[in-house]
Amino acid sequence: SQQGEEDPQALSIQEGENATMNCSYKTSINNLQWYRQNSGRGLVHLILIRSNEREKHSGRLRVTLDTSKKSSSLLITASRAADTASYFCATARGGGSEKLVFGKGMKLTVNP
Amino acid sequence: EAGVAQSPRYKIIEKRQSVAFWCNPISGHATLYWYQQILGQGPKLLIQFQNNGVVDDSQLPKDRFSAERLKGVDSTLKIQPAKLEDSAVYLCASANLNRGPYNEQFFGPGTRLTVL
């Protein structure tokens, strides 16, 4: 079953704009990860945030986690055409299981 | 370092036929995963190996799917017999959980299966 649910399901922006994607999940987690999937390519890990963290940065990426609301957001600043891809949040519940449960994904289109 | 390798990249078969997929994880990664990704959805875990032992196969349709990782390195996933609803991309991933639990997974390019 899918745990995370990304919102919006699709987003189209212009190059240079910021893109924000949200993820909501249902159960308690150990960490939440964001992945990107380009057309025809496999999944690439972007960033991991642990349940005791509230915010994390990596380059143009900023992720926040609110465990009380069971939600996370991924912000991509100064977007580029190469950021066009599908983005997935995935949760790890912990408790001895490293199993990742992915959301349905969100399609981001960055227009040049 | 070399990434996760998968073959074949594409496979077209008719329903009720058999098919096998191969995965070679990143060297030194003891943990290997097989996922099924149906078009428009996120990946769904089918099976997780730690070395050559199965950690989680709760979502593997065991009446038709099987997987093995005999020497703790390469792995094969088999479907026999295939159904139309098995059409999907099959992704293999590996992780080095010796660095600590809950680390990132590295994915291969996937095998796109079409069942006619």
Tab-separated table of C-alpha atoms in Angstrom, chain A residues 32 34 47-49 54-58 61-65 72-75:
chain	number	residue	atom	x	y	z
A	32	LEU	CA	11.537	10.370	4.999
A	34	TRP	CA	12.843	12.231	-1.576
A	47	ILE	CA	17.770	13.895	0.341
A	48	LEU	CA	16.942	12.097	3.588
A	49	ILE	CA	15.495	13.736	6.693
A	54	ARG	CA	12.908	19.638	11.068
A	55	GLU	CA	14.769	21.041	8.088
A	56	LYS	CA	17.593	20.018	5.825
A	57	HIS	CA	19.375	21.601	2.871
A	58	SER	CA	21.304	20.166	-0.042
A	61	LEU	CA	16.995	21.591	-2.284
A	62	ARG	CA	15.340	22.331	1.031
A	63	VAL	CA	13.223	19.746	2.798
A	64	THR	CA	11.132	20.213	5.906
A	65	LEU	CA	9.465	17.642	8.111
A	72	SER	CA	7.012	17.018	4.491
A	73	SER	CA	7.783	19.529	1.802
A	74	LEU	CA	10.504	19.679	-0.823
A	75	LEU	CA	11.496	23.067	-2.188
